[in-house]
Coordinates of C-alpha atoms and ligand atoms in Angstrom, one line a residue:
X1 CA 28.8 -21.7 -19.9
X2 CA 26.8 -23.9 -17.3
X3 CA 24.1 -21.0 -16.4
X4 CA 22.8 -20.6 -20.1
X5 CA 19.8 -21.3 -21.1
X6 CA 17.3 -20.7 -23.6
X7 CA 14.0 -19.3 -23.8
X8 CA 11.5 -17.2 -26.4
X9 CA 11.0 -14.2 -23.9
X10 CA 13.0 -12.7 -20.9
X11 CA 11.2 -10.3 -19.1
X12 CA 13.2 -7.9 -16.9
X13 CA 11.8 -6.9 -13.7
X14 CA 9.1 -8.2 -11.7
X15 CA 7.1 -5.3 -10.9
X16 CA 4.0 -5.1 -11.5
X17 CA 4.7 -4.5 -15.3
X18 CA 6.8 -6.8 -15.8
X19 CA 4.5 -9.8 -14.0
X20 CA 1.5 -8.8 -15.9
X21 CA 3.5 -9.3 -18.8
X22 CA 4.9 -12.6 -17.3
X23 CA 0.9 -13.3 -16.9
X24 CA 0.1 -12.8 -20.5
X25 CA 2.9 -14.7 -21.7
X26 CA 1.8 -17.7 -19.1
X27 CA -1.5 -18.2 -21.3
X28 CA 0.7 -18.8 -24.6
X29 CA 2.9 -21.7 -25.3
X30 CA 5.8 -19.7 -25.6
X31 CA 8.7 -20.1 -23.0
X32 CA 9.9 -17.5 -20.6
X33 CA 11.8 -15.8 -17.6
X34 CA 11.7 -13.1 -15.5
X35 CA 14.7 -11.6 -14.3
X36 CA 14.9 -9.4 -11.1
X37 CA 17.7 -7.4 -9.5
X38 CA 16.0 -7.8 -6.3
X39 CA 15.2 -11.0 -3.6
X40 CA 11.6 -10.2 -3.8
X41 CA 9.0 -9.5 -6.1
X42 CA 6.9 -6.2 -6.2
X43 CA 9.4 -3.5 -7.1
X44 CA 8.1 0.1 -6.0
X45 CA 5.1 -2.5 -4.0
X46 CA 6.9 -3.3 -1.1
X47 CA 4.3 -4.4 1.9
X48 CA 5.6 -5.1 5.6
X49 CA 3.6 -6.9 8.1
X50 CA 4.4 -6.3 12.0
X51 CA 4.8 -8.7 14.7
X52 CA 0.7 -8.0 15.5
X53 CA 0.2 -9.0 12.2
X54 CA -1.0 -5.0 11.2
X55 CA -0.2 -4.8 7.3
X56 CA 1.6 -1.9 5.9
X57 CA 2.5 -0.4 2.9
X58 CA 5.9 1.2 2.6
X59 CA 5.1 2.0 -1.3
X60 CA 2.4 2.1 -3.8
X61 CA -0.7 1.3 -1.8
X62 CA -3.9 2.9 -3.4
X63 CA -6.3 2.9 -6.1
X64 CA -9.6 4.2 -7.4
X65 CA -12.7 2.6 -8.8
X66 CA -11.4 3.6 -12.5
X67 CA -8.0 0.9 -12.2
X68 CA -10.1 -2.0 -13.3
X69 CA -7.1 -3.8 -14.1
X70 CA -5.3 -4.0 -11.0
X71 CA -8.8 -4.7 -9.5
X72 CA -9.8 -7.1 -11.4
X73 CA -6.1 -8.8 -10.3
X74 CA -6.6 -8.1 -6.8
X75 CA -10.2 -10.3 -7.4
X76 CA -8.5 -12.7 -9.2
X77 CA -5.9 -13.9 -6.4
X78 CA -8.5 -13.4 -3.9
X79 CA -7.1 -10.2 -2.0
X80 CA -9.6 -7.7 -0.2
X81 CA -10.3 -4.0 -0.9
X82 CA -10.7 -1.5 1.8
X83 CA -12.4 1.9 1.6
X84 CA -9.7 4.8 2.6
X85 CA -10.8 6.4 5.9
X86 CA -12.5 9.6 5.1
X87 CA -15.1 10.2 7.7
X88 CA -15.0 13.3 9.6
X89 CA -12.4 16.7 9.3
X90 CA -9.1 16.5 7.2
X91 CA -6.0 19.5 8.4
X92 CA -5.0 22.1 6.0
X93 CA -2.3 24.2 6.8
X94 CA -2.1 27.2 4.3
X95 CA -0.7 31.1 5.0
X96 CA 0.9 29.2 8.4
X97 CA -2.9 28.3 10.2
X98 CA -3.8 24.9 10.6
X99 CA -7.4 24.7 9.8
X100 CA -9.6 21.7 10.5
X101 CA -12.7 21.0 7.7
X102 CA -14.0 18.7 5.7
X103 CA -13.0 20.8 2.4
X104 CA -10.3 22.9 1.7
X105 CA -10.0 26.7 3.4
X106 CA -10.3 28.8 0.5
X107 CA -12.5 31.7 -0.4
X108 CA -15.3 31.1 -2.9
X109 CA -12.9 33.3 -5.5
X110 CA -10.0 30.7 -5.0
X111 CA -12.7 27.9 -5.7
X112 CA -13.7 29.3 -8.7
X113 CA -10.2 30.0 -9.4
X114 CA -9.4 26.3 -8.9
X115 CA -12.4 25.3 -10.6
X116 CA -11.8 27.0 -13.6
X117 CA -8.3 26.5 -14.1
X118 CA -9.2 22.8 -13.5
X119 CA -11.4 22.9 -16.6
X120 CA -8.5 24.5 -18.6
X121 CA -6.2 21.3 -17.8
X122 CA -8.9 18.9 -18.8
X123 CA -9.3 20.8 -22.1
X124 CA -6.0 21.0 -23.1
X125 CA -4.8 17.6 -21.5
X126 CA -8.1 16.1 -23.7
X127 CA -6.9 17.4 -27.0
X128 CA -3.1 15.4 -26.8
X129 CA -2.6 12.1 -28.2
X130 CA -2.3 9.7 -25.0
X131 CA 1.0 8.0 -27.2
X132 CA 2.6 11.3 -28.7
X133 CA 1.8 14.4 -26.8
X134 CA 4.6 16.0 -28.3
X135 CA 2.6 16.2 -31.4
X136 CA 0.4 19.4 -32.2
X137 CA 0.5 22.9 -30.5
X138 CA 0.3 21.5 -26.9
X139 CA 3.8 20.8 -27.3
X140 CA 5.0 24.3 -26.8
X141 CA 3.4 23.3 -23.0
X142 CA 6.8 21.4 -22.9
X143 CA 9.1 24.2 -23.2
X144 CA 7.4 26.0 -19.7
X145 CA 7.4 24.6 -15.6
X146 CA 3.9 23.4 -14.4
X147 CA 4.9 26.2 -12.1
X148 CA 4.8 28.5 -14.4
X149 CA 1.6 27.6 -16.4
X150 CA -0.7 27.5 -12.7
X151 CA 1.4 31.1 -12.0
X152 CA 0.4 32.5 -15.8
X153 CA -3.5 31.0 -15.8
X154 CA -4.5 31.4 -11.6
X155 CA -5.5 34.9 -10.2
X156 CA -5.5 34.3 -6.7
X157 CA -2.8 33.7 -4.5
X158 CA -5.0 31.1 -2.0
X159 CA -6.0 28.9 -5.0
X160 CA -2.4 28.7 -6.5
X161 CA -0.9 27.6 -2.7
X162 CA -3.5 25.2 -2.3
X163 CA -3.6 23.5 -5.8
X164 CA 0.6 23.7 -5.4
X165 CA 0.3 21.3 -2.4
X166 CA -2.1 19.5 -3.5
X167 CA -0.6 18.9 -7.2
X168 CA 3.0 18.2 -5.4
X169 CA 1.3 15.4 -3.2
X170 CA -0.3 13.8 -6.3
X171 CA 2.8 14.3 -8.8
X172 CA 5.8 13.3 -5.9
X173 CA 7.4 16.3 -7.4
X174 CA 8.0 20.1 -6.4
X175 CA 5.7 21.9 -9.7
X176 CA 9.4 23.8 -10.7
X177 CA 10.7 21.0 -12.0
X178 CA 8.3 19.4 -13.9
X179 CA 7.3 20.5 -17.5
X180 CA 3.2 21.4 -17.8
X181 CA 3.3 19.3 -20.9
X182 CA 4.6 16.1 -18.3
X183 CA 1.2 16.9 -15.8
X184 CA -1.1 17.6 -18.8
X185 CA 0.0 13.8 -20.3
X186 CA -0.3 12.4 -17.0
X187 CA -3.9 14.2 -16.7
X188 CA -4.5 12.8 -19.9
X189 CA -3.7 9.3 -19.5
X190 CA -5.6 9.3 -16.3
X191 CA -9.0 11.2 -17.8
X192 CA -8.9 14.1 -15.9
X193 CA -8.1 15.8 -13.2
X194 CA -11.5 14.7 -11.0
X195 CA -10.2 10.8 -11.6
X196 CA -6.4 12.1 -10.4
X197 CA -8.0 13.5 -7.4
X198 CA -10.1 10.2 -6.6
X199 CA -6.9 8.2 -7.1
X200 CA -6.8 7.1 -3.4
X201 CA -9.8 5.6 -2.7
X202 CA -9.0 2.0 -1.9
X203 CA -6.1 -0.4 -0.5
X204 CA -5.6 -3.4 0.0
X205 CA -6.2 -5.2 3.0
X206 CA -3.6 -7.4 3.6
X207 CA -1.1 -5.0 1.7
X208 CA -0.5 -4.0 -2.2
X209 CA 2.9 -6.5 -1.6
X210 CA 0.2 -9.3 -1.3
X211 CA -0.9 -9.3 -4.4
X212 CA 2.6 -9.6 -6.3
X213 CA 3.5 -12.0 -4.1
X214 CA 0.7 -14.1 -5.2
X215 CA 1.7 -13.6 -8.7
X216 CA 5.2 -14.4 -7.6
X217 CA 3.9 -17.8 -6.1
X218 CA 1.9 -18.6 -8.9
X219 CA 4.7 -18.2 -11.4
X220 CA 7.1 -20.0 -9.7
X221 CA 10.2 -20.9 -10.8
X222 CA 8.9 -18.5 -14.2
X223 CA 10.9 -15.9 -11.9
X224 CA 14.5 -16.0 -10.8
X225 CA 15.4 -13.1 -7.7
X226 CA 18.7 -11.8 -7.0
X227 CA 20.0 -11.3 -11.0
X228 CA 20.6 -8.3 -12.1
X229 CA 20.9 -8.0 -15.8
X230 CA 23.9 -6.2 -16.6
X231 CA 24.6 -6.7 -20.8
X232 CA 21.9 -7.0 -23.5
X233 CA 23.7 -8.2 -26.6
X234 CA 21.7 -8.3 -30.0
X235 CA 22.9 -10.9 -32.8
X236 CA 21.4 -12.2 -35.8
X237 CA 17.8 -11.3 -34.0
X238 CA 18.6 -13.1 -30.7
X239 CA 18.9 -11.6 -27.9
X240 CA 21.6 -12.4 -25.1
X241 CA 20.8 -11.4 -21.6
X242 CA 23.8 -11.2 -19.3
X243 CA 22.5 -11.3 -15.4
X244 CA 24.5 -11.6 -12.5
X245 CA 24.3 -15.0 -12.3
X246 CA 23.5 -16.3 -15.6
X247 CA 23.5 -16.0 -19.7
X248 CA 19.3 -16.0 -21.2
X249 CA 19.2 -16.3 -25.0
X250 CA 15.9 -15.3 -26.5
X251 CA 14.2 -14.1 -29.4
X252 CA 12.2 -11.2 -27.3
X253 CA 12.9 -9.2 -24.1
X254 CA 10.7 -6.8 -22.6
X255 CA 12.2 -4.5 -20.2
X256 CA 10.3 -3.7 -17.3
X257 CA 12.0 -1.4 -15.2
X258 CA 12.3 2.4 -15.1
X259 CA 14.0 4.4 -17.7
X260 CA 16.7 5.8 -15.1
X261 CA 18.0 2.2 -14.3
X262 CA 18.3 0.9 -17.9
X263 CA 21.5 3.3 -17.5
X264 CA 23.5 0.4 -15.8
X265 CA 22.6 -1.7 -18.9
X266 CA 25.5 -1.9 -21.3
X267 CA 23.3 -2.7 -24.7
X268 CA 26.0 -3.9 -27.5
X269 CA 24.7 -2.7 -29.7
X270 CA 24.3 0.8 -28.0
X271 CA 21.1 2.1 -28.1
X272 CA 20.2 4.4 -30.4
X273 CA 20.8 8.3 -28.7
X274 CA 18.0 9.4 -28.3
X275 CA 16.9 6.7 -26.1
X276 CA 20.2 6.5 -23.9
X277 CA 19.7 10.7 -23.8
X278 CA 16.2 10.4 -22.7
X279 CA 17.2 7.6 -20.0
X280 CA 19.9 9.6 -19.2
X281 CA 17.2 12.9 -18.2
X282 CA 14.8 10.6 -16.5
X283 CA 15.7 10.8 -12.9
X284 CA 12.8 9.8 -10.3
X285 CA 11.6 12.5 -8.1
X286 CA 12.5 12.0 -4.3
X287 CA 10.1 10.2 -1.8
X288 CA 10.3 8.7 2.0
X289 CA 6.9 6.8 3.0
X290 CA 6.9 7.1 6.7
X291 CA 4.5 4.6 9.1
X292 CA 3.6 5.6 12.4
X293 CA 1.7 2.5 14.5
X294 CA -0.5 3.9 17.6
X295 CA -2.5 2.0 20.1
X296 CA -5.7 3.4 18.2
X297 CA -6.7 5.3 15.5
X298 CA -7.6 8.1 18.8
X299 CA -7.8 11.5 15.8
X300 CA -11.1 9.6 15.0
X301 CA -12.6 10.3 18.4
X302 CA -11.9 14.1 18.0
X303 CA -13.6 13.8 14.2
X304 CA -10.6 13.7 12.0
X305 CA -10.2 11.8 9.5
X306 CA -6.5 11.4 9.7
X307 CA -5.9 13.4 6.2
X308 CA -3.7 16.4 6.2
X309 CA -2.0 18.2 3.9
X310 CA 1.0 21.2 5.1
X311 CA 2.7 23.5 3.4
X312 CA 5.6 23.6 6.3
X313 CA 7.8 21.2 8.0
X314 CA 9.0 17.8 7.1
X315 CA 6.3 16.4 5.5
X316 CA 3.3 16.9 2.7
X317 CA 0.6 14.7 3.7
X318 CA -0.7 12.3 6.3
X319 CA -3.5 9.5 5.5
X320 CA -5.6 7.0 7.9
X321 CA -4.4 3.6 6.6
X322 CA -5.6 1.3 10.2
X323 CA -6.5 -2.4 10.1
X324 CA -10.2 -2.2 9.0
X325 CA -11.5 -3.1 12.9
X326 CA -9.1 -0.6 14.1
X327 CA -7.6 -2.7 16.2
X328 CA -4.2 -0.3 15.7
X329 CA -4.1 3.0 14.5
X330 CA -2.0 3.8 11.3
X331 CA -1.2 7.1 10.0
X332 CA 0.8 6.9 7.1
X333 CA 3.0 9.9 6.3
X334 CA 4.4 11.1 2.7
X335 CA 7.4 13.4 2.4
X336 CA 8.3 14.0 -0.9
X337 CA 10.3 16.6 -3.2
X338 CA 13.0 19.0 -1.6
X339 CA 10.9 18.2 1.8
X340 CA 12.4 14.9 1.3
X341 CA 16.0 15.8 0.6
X342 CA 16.3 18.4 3.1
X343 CA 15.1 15.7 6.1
X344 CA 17.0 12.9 4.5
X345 CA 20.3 14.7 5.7
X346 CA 19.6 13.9 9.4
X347 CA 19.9 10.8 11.2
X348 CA 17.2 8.1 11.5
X349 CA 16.2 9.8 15.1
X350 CA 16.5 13.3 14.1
X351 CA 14.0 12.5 11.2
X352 CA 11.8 10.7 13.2
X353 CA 12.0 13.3 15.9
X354 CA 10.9 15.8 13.7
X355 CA 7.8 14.1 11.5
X356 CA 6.8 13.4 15.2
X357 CA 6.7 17.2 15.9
X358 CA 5.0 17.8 12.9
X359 CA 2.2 15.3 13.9
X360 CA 1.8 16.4 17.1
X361 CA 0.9 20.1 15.5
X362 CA -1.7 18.3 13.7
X363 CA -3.6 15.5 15.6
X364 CA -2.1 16.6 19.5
X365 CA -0.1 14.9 22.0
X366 CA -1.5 11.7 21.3
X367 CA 0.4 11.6 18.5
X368 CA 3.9 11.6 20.6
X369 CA 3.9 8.4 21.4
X370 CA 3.9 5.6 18.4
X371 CA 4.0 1.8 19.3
X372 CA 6.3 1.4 16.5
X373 CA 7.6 3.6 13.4
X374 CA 8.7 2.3 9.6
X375 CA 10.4 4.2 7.0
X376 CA 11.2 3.7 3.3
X377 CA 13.7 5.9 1.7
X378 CA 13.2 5.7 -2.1
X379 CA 15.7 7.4 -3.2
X380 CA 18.0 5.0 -1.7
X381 CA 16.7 2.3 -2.5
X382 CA 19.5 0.7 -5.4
X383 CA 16.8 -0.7 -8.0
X384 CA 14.0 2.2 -8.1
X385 CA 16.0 5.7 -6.6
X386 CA 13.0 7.5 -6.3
X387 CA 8.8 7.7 -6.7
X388 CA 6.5 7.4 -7.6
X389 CA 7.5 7.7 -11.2
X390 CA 9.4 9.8 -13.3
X391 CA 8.3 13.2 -13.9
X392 CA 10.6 14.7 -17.4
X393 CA 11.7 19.1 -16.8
X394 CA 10.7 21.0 -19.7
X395 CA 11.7 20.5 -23.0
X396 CA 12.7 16.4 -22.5
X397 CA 9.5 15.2 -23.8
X398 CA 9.7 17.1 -27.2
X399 CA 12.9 15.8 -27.4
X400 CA 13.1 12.5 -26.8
X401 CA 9.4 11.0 -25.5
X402 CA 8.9 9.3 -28.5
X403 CA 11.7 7.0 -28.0
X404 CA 10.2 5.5 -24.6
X405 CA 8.5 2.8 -25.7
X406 CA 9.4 2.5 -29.5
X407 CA 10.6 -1.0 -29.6
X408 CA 14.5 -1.5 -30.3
X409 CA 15.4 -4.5 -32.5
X410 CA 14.2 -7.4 -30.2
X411 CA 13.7 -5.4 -27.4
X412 CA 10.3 -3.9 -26.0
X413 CA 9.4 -2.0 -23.0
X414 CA 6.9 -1.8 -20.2
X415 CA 6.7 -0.1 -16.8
X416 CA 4.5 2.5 -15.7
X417 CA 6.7 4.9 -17.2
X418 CA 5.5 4.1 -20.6
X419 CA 1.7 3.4 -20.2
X420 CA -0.7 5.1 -21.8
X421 CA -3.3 5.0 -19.6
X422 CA -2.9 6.4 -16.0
X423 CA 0.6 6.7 -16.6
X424 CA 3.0 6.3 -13.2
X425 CA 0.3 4.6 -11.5
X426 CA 0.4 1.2 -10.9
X427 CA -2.9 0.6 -13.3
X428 CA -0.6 2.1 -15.4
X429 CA 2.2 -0.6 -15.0
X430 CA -0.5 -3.3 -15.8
X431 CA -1.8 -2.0 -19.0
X432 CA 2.3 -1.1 -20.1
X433 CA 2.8 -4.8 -19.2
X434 CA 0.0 -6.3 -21.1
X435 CA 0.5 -3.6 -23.9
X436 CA 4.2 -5.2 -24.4
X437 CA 3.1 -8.8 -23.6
X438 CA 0.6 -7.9 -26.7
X439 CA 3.3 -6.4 -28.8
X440 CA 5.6 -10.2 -28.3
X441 CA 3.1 -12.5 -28.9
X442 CA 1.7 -10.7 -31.9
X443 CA 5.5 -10.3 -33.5
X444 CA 6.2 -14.1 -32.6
X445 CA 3.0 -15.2 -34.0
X446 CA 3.8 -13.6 -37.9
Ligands
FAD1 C1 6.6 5.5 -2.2 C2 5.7 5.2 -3.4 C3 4.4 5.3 -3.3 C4 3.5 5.1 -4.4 N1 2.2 5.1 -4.3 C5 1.4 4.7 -5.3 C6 0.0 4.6 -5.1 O1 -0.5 4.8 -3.9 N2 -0.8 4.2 -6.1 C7 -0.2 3.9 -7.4 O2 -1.0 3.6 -8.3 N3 1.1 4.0 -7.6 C8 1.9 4.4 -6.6 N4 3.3 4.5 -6.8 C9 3.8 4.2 -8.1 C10 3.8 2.7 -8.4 O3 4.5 2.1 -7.4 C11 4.5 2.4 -9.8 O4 3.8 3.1 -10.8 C12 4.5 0.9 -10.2 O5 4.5 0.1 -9.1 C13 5.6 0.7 -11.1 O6 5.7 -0.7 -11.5 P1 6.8 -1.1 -12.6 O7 6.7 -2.6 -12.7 O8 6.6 -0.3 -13.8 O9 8.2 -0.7 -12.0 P2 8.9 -1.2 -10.7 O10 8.0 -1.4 -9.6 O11 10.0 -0.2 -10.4 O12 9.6 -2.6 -11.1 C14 10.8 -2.6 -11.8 C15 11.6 -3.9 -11.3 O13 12.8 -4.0 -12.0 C16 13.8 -4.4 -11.2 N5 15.1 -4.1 -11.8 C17 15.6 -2.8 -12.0 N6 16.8 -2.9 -12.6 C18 17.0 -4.2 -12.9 C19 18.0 -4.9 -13.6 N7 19.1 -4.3 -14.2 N8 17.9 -6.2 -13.7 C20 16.9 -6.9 -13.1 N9 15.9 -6.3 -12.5 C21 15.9 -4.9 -12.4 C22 13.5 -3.7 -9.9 O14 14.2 -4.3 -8.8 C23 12.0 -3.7 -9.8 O15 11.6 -4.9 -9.1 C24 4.1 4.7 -5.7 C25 5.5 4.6 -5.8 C26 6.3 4.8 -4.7 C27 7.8 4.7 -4.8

């Protein structure tokens, strides 16, 4: 075969895990490849910049002052942070009345409420192993909906509706179909639910795609786009990797890409079952990331901060992402969960038409009339379906989470899916990426 070639690592996927990983392997003298499905790096980063040169990012765009890993990258290829805009009054819409404050509307019983049941999260979430949850009594959190532990341990009706929205924003997913024992590991991994809160504090400045993109030019030809692998054949300890284009033989893969799309892989020999089950049950929750561009940030001059969160209409949340000088003003808008679904059934305009409504009950008339609009479907989108991560229904993690990153033969994995430290975040793709880097290097050392 003229496309075969041989190498000691192929890494599939050049998302953030899978380029940390590539970054790792670049400081050994071992050979290796990335492989990705797509004709650009980045994965679920996928930045956009206009004809005014305004960046924007159509998916993962922040981060908080804990992800020293993907700051210390963003240092290290000389990329600039900026501070989310949070000056002034954010919206909240709860019981169907839009109120404008700088903290949530909700008595000082639903604080407490909210407080307290916050505490009970950070206990229980503290006491699971960050690698096997499923271990000890927390696992019977796995066989109930996070739904149904906030309904159980809340009293008050205003502190569940507002920790709902606010947990749905944060998770991507609707709390029904999510198991508690999935949000108290995520809480886990994170530290808490203070440092899941804070997650948004920074972007950055020239757009989260800027930053794999520099990683993409500094590993060259290390990376080869438009291959999708398709077979992963094990023999005598070898590994042959079957792309689209080409034949890879190497002693280690890591596979960096979500569990959900290591479905299309046919793996000879199969994998074992409970790994192709738990792929099988880990679809990504759905998510469009709407931009709308204005002539100027103009909710600023009536003291808002451009944050809103609503319980009704097409979308969840809104955030102030504008060019630093606010030279353009840049609302970016989330829509996530059945939200998602239901608007992703009307045309391009009809969608549009009706995030515009939405925005125009928030921030006022102003907000009719965008210079331009951008959209990202997730769920469509052939190599992710979904975001931010995935999120496992009750009774899946018990079952099968300790085959997710359990290496198989010559095969490890990475991805944010199977970090152990702020799981589904992109921090968390880093450390999964130089945890399986790690795990190659130390097996090809012995
Ligand atoms: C809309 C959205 C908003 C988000 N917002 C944030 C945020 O603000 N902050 C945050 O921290 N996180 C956010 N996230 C989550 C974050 O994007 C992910 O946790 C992280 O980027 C995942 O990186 P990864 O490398 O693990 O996977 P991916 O980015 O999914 O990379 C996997 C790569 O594998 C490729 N691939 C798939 N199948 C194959 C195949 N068969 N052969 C070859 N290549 C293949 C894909 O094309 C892709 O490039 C968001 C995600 C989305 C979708």
């Amino acid at each position: 075969m003229s496309n075969y070639h041989e190498v000691d690592v192929v890494i599939i996927g050049a998302g953030l895990a899978g380029l940390t990983a590539a970054l790792q392997l670049n400081k050994t003298n071992l050979t290796f490849i990335v492989v990705e499905a797509r004709t650009r790096p980045g994965g679920r980063i996928y930045s956009h910049r206009t004809s005014e040169n305004v960046t924007i990012d159509l998916g993962a765009q922040w981060f908080s002052r804990k992800h020293h890993r993907v700051q210390k990258l963003i240092s290290q290829f000389g990329l600039h942070t900026v501070s989310t805009f949070r000056k002034g009054k954010s919206i909240y819409e709860l019981n169907g009345t839009m109120n404008y404050q700088k903290s949530a509307p909700v008595s000082s019983m639903a604080l407490i409420d909210i407080f307290q049941f916050s505490r009970k999260l950070n206990k229980i979430s503290r006491e699971l192993d960050e690698r096997t949850p499923w271990h000890g009594p927390a696992a019977d959190y796995d066989k109930i909906t996070m739904e149904q532990l906030l309904e159980s341990k809340m009293h008050t009706k205003l502190g569940k509706k507002y920790l709902t929205q606010l947990l749905e924003e944060l998770l991507c997913a609707n709390l029904y179909e999510v198991s508690a024992l999935d949000v108290l590991w995520c809480l886990k991994t994170a530290g808490g639910v203070t440092n899941v809160r804070n997650s948004e504090q920074m972007w950055v400045r020239e757009g989260m795609g800027a930053l794999t993109d520099a990683i993409s030019n500094f590993l060259k030809e290390k990376i080869r786009y438009d291959r999708q692998v398709e077979k992963i054949y094990d023999e005598n300890h070898c590994s042959f990797i079957y792309t689209s284009n080409d034949c890879w033989k190497a002693k280690k893969v890591i596979i960096a890409i979500p569990p959900n799309l290591q479905t299309r892989i046919h793996f000879q020999p199969p994998l074992p079952a409970s790994k192709a089950q738990l792929n099988e049950r880990s679809g990504l929750p759905s998510v469009i990331k709407m931009i709308f561009v204005y002539k100027t940030p103009f909710w600023r001059e009536f003291g808002l901060n451009g944050n809103a969160l609503l319980e009704d209409g097409p979308l969840v949340q809104t955030f102030d992402s504008s060019p630093e000088k606010a030279s353009r003003g840049v609302l970016t808008v989330l829509i996530n969960g059945t939200r998602a679904r239901n608007i992703e059934r009307l045309s391009i305009e009809a969608r549009k038409r009706e995030v515009l409504v939405a925005l125009v009950r928030c921030f006022g008339e102003e907000a009719e009339e965008p210079l331009y609009i951008y959209e990202n479907n997730w769920s469509e989108e052939l190599w992710t379906r979904g975001g931010y991560g995935v999120h496992y229904a009750p009774g899946i993690i018990t079952n099968f989470g300790s085959a997710l990153f359990e290496p198989i033969s010559s095969i490890h994995w990475a991805g944010s899916e199977t970090a152990t430290e702020w799981r589904l975040y992109m921090e968390g793709a880093v450390q999964s990426g130089e945890r399986a880097a790690k795990e190659v290097i130390d097996c090809l050392a012995n």
